[in-house]
mmCIF file of C-alpha atoms in Angstrom:
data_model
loop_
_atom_site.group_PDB
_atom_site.id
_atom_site.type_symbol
_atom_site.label_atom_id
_atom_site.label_comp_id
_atom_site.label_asym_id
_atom_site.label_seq_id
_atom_site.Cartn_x
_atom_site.Cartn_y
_atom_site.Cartn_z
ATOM 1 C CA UNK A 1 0.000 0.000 0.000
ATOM 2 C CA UNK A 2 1.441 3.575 -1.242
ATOM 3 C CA UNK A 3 0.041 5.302 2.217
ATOM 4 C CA UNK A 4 -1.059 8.315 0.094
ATOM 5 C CA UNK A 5 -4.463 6.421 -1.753
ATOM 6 C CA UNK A 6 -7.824 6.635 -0.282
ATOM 7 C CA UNK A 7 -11.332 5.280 0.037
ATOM 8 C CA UNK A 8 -14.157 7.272 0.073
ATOM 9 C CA UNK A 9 -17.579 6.718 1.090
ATOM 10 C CA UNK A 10 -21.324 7.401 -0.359
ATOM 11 C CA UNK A 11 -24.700 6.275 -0.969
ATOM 12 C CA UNK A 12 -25.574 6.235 -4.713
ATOM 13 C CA UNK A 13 -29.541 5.520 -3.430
ATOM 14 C CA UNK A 14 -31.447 6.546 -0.512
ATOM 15 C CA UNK A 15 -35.472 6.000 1.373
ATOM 16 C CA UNK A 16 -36.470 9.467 0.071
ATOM 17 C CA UNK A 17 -39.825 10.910 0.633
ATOM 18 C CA UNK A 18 -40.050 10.033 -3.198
ATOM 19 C CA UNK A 19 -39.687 6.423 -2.694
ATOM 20 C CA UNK A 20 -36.048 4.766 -3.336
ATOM 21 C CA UNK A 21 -34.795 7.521 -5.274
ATOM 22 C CA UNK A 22 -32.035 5.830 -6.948
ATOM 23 C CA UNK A 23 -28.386 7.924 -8.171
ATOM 24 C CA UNK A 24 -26.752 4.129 -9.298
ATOM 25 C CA UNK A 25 -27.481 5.073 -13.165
ATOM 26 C CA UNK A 26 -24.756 7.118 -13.634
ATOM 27 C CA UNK A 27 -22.055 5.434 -11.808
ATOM 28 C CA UNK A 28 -21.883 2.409 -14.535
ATOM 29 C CA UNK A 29 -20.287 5.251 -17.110
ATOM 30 C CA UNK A 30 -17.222 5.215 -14.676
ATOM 31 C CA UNK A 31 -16.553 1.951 -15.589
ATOM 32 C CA UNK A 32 -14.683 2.956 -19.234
ATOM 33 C CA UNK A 33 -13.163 -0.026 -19.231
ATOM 34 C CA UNK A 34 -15.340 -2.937 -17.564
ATOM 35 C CA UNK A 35 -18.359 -2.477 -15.313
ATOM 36 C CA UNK A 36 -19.807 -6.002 -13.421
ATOM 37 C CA UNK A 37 -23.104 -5.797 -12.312
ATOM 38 C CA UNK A 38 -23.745 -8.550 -9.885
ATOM 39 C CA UNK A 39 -27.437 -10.022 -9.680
ATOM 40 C CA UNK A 40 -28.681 -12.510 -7.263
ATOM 41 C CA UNK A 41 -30.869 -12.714 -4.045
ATOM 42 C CA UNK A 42 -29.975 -11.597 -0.904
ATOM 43 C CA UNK A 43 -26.919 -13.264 0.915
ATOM 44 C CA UNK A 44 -25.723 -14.510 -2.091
ATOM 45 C CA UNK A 45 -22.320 -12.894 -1.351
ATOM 46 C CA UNK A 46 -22.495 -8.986 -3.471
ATOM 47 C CA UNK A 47 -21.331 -6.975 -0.814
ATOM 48 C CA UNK A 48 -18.636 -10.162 0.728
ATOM 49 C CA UNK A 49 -17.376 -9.747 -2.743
ATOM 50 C CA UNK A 50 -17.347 -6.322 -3.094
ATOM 51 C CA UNK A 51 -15.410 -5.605 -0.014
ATOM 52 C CA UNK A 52 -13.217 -8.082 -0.465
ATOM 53 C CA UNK A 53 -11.831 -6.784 -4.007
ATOM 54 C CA UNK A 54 -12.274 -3.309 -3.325
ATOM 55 C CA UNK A 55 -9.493 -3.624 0.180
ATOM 56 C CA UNK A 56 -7.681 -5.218 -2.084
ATOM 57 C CA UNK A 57 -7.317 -2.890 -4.434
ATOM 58 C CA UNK A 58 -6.894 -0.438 -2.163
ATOM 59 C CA UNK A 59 -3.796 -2.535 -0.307
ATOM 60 C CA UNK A 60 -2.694 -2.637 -4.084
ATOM 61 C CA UNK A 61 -2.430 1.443 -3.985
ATOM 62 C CA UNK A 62 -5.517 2.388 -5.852
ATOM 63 C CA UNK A 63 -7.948 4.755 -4.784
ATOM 64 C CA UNK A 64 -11.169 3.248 -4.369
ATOM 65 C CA UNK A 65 -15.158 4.632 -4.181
ATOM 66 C CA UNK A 66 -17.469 2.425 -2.038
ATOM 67 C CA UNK A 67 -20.693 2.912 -2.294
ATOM 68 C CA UNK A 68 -23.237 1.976 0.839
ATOM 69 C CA UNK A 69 -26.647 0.939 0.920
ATOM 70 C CA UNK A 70 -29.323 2.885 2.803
ATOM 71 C CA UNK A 71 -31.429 -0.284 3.835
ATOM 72 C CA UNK A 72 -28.459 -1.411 5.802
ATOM 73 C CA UNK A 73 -25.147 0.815 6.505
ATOM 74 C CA UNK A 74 -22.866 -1.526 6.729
ATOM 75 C CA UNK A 75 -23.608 -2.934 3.537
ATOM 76 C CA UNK A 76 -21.947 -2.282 -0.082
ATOM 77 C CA UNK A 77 -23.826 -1.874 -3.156
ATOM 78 C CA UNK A 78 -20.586 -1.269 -5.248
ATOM 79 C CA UNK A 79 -17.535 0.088 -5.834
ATOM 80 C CA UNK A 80 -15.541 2.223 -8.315
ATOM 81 C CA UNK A 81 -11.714 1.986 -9.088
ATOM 82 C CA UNK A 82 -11.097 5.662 -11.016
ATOM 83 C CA UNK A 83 -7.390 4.700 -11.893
ATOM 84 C CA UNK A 84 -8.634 1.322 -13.633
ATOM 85 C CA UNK A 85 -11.872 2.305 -15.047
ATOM 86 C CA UNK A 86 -13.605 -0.209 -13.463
ATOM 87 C CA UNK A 87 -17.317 -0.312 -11.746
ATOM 88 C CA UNK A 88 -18.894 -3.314 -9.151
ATOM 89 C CA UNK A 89 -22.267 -2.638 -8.602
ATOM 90 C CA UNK A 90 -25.360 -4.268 -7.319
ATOM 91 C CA UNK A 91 -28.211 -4.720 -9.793
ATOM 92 C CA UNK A 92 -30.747 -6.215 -8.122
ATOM 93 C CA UNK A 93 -34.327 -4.152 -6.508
ATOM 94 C CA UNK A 94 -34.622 -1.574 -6.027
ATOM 95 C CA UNK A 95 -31.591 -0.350 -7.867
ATOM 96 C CA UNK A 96 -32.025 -2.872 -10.652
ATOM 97 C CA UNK A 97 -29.150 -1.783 -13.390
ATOM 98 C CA UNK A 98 -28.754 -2.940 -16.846
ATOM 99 C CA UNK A 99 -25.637 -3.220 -18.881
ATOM 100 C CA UNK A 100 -25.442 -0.492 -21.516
ATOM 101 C CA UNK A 101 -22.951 -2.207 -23.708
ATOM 102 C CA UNK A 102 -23.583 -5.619 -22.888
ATOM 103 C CA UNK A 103 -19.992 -7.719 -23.346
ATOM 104 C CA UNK A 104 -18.188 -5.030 -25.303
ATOM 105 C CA UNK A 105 -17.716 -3.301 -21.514
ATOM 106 C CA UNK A 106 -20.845 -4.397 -19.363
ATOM 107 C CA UNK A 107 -20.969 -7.857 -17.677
ATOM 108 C CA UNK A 108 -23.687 -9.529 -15.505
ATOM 109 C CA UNK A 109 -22.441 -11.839 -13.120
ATOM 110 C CA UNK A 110 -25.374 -13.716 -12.265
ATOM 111 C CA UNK A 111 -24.528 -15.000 -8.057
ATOM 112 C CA UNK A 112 -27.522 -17.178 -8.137
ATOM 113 C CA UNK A 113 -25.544 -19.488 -10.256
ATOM 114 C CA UNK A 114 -23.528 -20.778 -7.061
ATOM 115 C CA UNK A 115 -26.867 -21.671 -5.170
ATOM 116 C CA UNK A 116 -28.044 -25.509 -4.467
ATOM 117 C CA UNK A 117 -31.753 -24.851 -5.368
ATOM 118 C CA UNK A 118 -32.643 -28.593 -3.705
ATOM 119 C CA UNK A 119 -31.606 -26.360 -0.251
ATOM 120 C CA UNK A 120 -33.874 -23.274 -1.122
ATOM 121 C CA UNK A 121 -37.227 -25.359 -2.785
ATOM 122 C CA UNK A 122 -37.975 -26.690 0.866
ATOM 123 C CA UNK A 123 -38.400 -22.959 2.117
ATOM 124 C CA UNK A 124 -40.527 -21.146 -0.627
ATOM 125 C CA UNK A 125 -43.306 -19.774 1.372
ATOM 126 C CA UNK A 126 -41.220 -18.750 3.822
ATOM 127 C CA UNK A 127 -38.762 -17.074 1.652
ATOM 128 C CA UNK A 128 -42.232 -15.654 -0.312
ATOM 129 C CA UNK A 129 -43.671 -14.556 3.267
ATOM 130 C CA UNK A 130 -40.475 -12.720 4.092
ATOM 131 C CA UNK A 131 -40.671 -10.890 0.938
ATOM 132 C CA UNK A 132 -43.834 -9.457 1.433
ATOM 133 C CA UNK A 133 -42.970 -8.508 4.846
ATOM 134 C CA UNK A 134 -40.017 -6.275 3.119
ATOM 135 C CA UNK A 135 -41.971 -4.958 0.547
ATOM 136 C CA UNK A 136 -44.645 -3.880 3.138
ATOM 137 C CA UNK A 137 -42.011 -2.129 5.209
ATOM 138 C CA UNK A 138 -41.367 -0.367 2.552
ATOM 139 C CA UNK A 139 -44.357 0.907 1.217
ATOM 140 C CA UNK A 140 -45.114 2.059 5.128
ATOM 141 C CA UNK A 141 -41.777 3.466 5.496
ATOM 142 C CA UNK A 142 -42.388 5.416 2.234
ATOM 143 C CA UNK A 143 -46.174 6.910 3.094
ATOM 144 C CA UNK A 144 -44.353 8.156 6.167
ATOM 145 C CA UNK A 145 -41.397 10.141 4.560
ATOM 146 C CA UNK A 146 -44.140 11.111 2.327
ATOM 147 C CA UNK A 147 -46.150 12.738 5.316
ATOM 148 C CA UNK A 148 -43.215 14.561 6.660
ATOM 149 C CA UNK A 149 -42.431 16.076 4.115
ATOM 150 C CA UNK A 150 -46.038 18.123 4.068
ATOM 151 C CA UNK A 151 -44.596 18.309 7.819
ATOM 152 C CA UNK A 152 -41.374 19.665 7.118
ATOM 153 C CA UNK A 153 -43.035 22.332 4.436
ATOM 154 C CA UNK A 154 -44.933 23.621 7.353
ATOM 155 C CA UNK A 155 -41.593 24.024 8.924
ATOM 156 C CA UNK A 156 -40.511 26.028 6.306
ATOM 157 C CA UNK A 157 -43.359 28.056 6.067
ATOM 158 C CA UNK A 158 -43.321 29.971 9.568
ATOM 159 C CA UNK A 159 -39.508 30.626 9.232
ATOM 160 C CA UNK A 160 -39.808 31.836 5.834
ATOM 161 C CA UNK A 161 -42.350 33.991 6.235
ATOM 162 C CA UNK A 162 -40.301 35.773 8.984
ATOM 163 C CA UNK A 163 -37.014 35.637 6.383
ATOM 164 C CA UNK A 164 -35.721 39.524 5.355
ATOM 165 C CA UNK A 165 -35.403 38.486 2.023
ATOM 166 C CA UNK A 166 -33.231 41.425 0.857
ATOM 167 C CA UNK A 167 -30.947 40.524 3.530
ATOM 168 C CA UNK A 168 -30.513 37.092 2.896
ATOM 169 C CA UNK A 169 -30.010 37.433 -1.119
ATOM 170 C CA UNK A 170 -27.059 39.863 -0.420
ATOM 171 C CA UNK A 171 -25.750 37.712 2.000
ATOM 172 C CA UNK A 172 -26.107 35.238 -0.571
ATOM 173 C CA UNK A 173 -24.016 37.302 -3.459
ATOM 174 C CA UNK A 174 -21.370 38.221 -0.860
ATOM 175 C CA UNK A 175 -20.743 34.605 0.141
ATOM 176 C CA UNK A 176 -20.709 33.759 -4.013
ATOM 177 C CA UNK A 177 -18.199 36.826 -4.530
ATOM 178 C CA UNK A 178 -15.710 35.004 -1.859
ATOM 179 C CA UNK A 179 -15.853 31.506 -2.699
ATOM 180 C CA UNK A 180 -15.499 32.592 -6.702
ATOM 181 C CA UNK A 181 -13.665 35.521 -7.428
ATOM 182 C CA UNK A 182 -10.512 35.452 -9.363
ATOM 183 C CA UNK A 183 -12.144 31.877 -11.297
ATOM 184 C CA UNK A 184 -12.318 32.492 -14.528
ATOM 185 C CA UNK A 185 -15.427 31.580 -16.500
ATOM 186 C CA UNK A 186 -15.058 27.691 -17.942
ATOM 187 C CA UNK A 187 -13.927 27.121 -21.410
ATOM 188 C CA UNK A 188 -15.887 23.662 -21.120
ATOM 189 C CA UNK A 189 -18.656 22.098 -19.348
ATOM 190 C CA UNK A 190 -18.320 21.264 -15.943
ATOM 191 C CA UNK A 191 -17.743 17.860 -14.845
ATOM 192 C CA UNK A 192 -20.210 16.762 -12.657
ATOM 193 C CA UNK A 193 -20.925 13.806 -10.128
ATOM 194 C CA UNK A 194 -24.550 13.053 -8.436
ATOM 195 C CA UNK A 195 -24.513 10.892 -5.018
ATOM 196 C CA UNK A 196 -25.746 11.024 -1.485
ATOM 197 C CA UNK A 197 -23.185 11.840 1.576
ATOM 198 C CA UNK A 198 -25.983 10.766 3.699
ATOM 199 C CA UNK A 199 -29.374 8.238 4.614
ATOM 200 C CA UNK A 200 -32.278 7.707 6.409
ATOM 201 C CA UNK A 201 -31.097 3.704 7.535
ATOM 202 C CA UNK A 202 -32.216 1.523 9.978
ATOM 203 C CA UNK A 203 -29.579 3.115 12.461
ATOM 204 C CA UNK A 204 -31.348 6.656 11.568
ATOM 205 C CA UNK A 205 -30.017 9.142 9.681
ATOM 206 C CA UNK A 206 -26.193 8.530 9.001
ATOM 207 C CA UNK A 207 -23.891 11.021 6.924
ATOM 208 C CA UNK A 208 -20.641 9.960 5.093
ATOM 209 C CA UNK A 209 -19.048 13.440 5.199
ATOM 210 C CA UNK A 210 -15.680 12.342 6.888
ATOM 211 C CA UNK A 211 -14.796 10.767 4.185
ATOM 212 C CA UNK A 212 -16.363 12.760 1.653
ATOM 213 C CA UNK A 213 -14.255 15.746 2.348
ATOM 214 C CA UNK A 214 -11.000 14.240 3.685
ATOM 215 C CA UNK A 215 -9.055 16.231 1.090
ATOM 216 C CA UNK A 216 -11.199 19.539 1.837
ATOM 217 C CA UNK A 217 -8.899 22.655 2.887
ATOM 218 C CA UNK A 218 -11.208 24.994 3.040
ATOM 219 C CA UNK A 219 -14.735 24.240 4.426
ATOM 220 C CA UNK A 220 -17.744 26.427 4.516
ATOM 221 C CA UNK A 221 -20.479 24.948 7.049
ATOM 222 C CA UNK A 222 -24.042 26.762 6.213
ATOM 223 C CA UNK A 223 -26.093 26.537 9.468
ATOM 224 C CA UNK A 224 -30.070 28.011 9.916
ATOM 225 C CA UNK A 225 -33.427 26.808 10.567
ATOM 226 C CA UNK A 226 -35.477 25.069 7.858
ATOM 227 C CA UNK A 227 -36.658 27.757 5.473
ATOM 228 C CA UNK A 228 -34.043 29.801 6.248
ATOM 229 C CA UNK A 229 -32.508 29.400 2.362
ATOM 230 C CA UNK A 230 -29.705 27.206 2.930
ATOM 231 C CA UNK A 231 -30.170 24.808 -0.350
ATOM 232 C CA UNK A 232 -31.509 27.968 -2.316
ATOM 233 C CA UNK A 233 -27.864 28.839 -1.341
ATOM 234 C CA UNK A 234 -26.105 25.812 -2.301
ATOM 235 C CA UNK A 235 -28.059 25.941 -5.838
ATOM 236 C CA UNK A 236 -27.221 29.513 -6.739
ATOM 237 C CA UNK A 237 -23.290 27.887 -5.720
ATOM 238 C CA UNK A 238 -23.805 24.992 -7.928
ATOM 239 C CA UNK A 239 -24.940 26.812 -10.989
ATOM 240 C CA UNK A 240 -21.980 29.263 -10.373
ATOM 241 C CA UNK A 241 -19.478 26.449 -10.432
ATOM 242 C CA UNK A 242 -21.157 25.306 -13.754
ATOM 243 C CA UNK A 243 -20.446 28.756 -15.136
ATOM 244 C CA UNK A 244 -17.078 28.555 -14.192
ATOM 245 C CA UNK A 245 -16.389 25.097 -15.690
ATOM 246 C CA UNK A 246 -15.381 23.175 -12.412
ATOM 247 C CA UNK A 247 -15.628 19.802 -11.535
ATOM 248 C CA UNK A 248 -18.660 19.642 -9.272
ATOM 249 C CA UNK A 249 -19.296 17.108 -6.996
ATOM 250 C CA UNK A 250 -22.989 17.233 -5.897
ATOM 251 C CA UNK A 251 -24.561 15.538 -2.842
ATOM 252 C CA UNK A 252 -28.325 15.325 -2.699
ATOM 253 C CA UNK A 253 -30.785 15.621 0.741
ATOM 254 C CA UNK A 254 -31.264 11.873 1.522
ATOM 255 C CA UNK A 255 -34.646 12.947 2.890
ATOM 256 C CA UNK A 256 -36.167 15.106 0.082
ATOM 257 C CA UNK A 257 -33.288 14.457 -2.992
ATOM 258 C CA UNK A 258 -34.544 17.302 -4.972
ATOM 259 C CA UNK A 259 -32.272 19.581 -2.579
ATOM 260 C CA UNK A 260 -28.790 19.560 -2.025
ATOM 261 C CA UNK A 261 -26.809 18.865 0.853
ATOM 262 C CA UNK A 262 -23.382 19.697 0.151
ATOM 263 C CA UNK A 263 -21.136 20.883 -3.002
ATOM 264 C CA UNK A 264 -17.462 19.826 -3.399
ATOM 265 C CA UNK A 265 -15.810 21.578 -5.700
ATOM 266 C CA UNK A 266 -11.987 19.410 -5.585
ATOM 267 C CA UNK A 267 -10.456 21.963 -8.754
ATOM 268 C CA UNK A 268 -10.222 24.442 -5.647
ATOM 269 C CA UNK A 269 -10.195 22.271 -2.304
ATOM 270 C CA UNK A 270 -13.486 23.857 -1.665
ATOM 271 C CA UNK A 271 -16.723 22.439 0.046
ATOM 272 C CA UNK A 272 -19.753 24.212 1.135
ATOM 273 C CA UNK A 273 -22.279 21.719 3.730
ATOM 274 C CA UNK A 274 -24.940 22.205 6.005
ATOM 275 C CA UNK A 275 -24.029 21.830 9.654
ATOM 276 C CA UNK A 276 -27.810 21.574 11.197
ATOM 277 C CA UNK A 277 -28.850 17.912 12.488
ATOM 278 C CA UNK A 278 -29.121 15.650 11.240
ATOM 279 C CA UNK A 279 -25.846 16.521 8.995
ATOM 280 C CA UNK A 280 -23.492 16.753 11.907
ATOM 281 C CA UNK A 281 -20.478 15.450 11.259
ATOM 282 C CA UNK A 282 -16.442 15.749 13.285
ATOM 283 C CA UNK A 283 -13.473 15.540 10.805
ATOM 284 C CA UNK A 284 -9.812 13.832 11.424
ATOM 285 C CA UNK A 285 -7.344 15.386 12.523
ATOM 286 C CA UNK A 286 -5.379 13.633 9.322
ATOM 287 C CA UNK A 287 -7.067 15.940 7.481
ATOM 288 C CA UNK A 288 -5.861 18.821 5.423
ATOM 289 C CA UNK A 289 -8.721 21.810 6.225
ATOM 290 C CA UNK A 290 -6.911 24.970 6.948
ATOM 291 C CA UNK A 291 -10.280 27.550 7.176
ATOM 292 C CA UNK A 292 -13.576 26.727 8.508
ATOM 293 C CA UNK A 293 -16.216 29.301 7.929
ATOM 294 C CA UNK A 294 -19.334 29.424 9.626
ATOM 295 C CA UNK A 295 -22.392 31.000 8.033
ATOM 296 C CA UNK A 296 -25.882 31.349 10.236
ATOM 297 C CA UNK A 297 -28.582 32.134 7.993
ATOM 298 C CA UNK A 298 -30.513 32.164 11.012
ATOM 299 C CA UNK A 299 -29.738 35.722 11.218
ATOM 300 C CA UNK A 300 -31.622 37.226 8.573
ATOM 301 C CA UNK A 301 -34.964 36.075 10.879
ATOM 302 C CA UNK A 302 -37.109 38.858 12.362
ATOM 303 C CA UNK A 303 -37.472 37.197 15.747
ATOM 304 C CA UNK A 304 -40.094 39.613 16.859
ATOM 305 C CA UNK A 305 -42.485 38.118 14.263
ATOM 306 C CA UNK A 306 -41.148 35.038 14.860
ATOM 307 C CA UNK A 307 -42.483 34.633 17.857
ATOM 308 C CA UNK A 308 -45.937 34.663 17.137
ATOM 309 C CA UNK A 309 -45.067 31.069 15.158
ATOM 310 C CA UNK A 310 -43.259 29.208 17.789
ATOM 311 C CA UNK A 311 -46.363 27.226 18.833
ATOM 312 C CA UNK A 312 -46.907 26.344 15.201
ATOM 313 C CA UNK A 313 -42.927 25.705 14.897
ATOM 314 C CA UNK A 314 -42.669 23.565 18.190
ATOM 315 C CA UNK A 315 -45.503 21.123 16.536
ATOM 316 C CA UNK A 316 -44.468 21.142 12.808
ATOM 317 C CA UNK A 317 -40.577 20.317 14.739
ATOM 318 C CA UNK A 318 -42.273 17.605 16.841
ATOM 319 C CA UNK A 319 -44.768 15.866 14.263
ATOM 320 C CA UNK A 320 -41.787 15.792 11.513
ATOM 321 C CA UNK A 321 -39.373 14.097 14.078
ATOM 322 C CA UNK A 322 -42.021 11.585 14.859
ATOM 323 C CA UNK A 323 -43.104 10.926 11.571
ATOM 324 C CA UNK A 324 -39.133 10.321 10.945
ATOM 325 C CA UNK A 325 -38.716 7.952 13.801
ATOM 326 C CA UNK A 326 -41.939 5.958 11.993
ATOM 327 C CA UNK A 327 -40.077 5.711 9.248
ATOM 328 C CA UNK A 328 -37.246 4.548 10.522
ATOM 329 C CA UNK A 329 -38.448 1.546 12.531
ATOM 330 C CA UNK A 330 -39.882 0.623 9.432
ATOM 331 C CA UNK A 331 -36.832 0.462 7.833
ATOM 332 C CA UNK A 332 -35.408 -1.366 10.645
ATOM 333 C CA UNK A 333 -38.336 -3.728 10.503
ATOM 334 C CA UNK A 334 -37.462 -4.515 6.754
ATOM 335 C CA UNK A 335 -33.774 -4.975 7.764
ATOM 336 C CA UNK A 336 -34.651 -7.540 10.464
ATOM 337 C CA UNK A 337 -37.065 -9.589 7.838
ATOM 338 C CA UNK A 338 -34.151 -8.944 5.156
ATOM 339 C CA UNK A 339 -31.839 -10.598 7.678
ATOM 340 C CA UNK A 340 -34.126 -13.993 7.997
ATOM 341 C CA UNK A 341 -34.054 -13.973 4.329
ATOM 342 C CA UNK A 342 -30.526 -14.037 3.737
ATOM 343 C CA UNK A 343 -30.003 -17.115 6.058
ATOM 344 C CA UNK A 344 -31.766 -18.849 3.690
ATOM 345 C CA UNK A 345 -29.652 -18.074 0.612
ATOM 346 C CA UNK A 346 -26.598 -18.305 2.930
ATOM 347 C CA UNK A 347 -27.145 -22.203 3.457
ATOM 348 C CA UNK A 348 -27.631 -22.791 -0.120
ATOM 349 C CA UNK A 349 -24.580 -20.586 -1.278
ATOM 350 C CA UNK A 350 -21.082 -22.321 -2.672
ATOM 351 C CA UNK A 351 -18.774 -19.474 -0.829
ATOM 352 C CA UNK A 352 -15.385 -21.429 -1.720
ATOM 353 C CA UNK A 353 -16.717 -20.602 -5.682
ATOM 354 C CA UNK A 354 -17.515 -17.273 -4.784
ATOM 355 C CA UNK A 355 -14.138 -16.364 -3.139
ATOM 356 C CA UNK A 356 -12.561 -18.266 -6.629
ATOM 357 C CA UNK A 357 -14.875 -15.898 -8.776
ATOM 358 C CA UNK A 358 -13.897 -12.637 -6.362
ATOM 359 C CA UNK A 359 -10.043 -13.992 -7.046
ATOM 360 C CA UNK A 360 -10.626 -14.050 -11.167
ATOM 361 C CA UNK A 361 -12.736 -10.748 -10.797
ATOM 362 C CA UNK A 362 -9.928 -8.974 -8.728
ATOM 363 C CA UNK A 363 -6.733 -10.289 -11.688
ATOM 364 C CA UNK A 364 -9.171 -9.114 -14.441
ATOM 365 C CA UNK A 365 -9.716 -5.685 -12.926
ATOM 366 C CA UNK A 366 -5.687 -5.305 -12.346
ATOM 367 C CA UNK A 367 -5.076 -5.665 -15.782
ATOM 368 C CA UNK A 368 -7.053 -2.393 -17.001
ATOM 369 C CA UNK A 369 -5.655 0.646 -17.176
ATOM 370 C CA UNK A 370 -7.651 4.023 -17.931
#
């Protein structure tokens, strides 16, 4: 291992109050030169696999992307190798992905081809009970995101109504003069990359951002109420990195993906976050910030006519918390069920093939170069 590579950490799909909103799409371009899409039911060995070439890679000196799934944290839906050109992902629900260019650069790796179906016949209703269990969770945990967001609108509402709105647009230039003056507009268009740094999962929300900025020098942290114009903020930023032609990399609200999060803009060692729960987050002292800058748009609130809301704000606060816990249990619910399933699949899996096939996967991939 060099000691200087790295592995970052995101979630390409997240339990949105869309549905599963799903980012996975895009990440089978960054395999230019092979991209293996692994199908199969659960505990069939995908993530097993996926860790276990992606650390070794990474002992190998590569820099590698894993990417986490939201239904359980601890879990990898893929991996990307930049220096090799080379994708892993999970293609099964709810992210199914299809190759693009099927053989000439996409391959399906089908894991259900190292099962002993005379294990799993025995256990069919179960296996078909368990499903439905899942797919309930899901549905329930789905109607509730759903409900919280009306909640969270309400949220909104009372603080924006009480928002000097001339205040908070100049606020809003000043902050774009600082972070972009002396950039030259972009002779090209700006590369861009869409993921989540964080997820509502069973464990509750979780963020990534340690990892996603552990090359960040200079960190802005945007703090405020909701309402208070913190991802009109980080738009009006995004569109002004597109005008200046730099990479962008963009990371969506894992609650309501619409929104951003966070931009890191790695041309300039530059990232702009929220700080407000649930995107808390404490940074290494490995790592290479050298200015922090704090920005409360909290301030541009008249709190004199804010205080005629604070009943309304105390509920909306309470009810979209709740309705958030709901949805989490939910989730946790469909993890437990998801767990019962996989010991299924486990009995009837060949792992001695599968740690052969993660062996031949891990010499192909060494042999590409980008």
């Amino acid at each position: 291992m060099s000691g200087s590579n790295w592995i970052r950490e995101y979630f390409p799909g997240g339990n949105t109050c869309q549905g599963f909103y799903s980012l996975y799409s895009a990440l089978i371009k960054k395999g230019s030169n092979r991209t293996y899409i692994f199908k199969g039911g659960p505990g069939t060995g995908k993530s097993t696999i996926i860790k276990k070439i992606g650390n070794a890679l990474y002992n190998e000196g590569y820099n590698v992307e894993f990417y986490y799934c939201s239904s359980d944290s601890n879990s990898l839906d893929g991996l990307a190798v930049p220096d090799l050109g080379t994708v892993i992902l999970d293609g099964t629900t709810p992210h199914v992905i299809e190759p693009e260019v099927p053989g000439a650069r996409d391959e399906i790796i089908n894991l259900g081809a190292y099962w002993n179906e005379e294990v799993l016949r025995p256990y069919m209703r179960e296996i078909e009970y368990l499903q439905n269990i899942i797919s309930d969770s899901f549905n329930i945990t789905y109607r509730y995101l759903k409900e919280a967001k009306l909640t969270y609108e309400n949220w909104q509402f009372y603080h924006y109504r009480c928002l000097n709105k001339l205040q908070a647009a100049q606020n809003t230039v000043k902050l774009l003069d600082e972070i972009f003056e002396g950039i030259p507009a972009g002779n090209a268009l700006s590369k861009e990359q869409h993921l989540f740094a964080s997820a509502i999962t069973p464990e509750g929300p979780v963020n990534k951002y340690s990892s996603v900025l552990q090359n960040i020098s200079n960190l802005y942290l945007l703090m405020g109420d909701p309402g208070t114009g913190k991802s009109t903020m980080l738009q009006k930023m995004y569109h002004k990195a597109q005008e200046k032609g730099l990479t962008i990399e963009a990371y969506h609200c894992g609650f309501s993906p619409e929104r951003l999060d966070a931009l890191v803009l790695p041309e300039i060692n530059l990232a702009v976050v929220k700080n407000t729960y649930p995107h808390i987050f404490s940074l290494s002292r490995t790592q290479y910030l050298e200015k922090i800058s704090n920005y409360d748009l909290s301030t541009c609130l008249d709190k004199e006519k804010l205080k005629s809301f604070e009943p309304d704000i105390e509920d909306a606060r309470e009810r979209f918390w709740h309705l958030i816990g709901k949805a989490v249990r939910s989730i946790k619910n469909s993890k437990r069920n998801h767990d019962l399933l996989e010991r299924y699949y486990v009995r009837a899996q060949n792992f001695d093939k599968l740690n052969k096939l993660a062996d031949d996967i891990l010499q192909k991939i060494l042999k590409y170069k980008v």
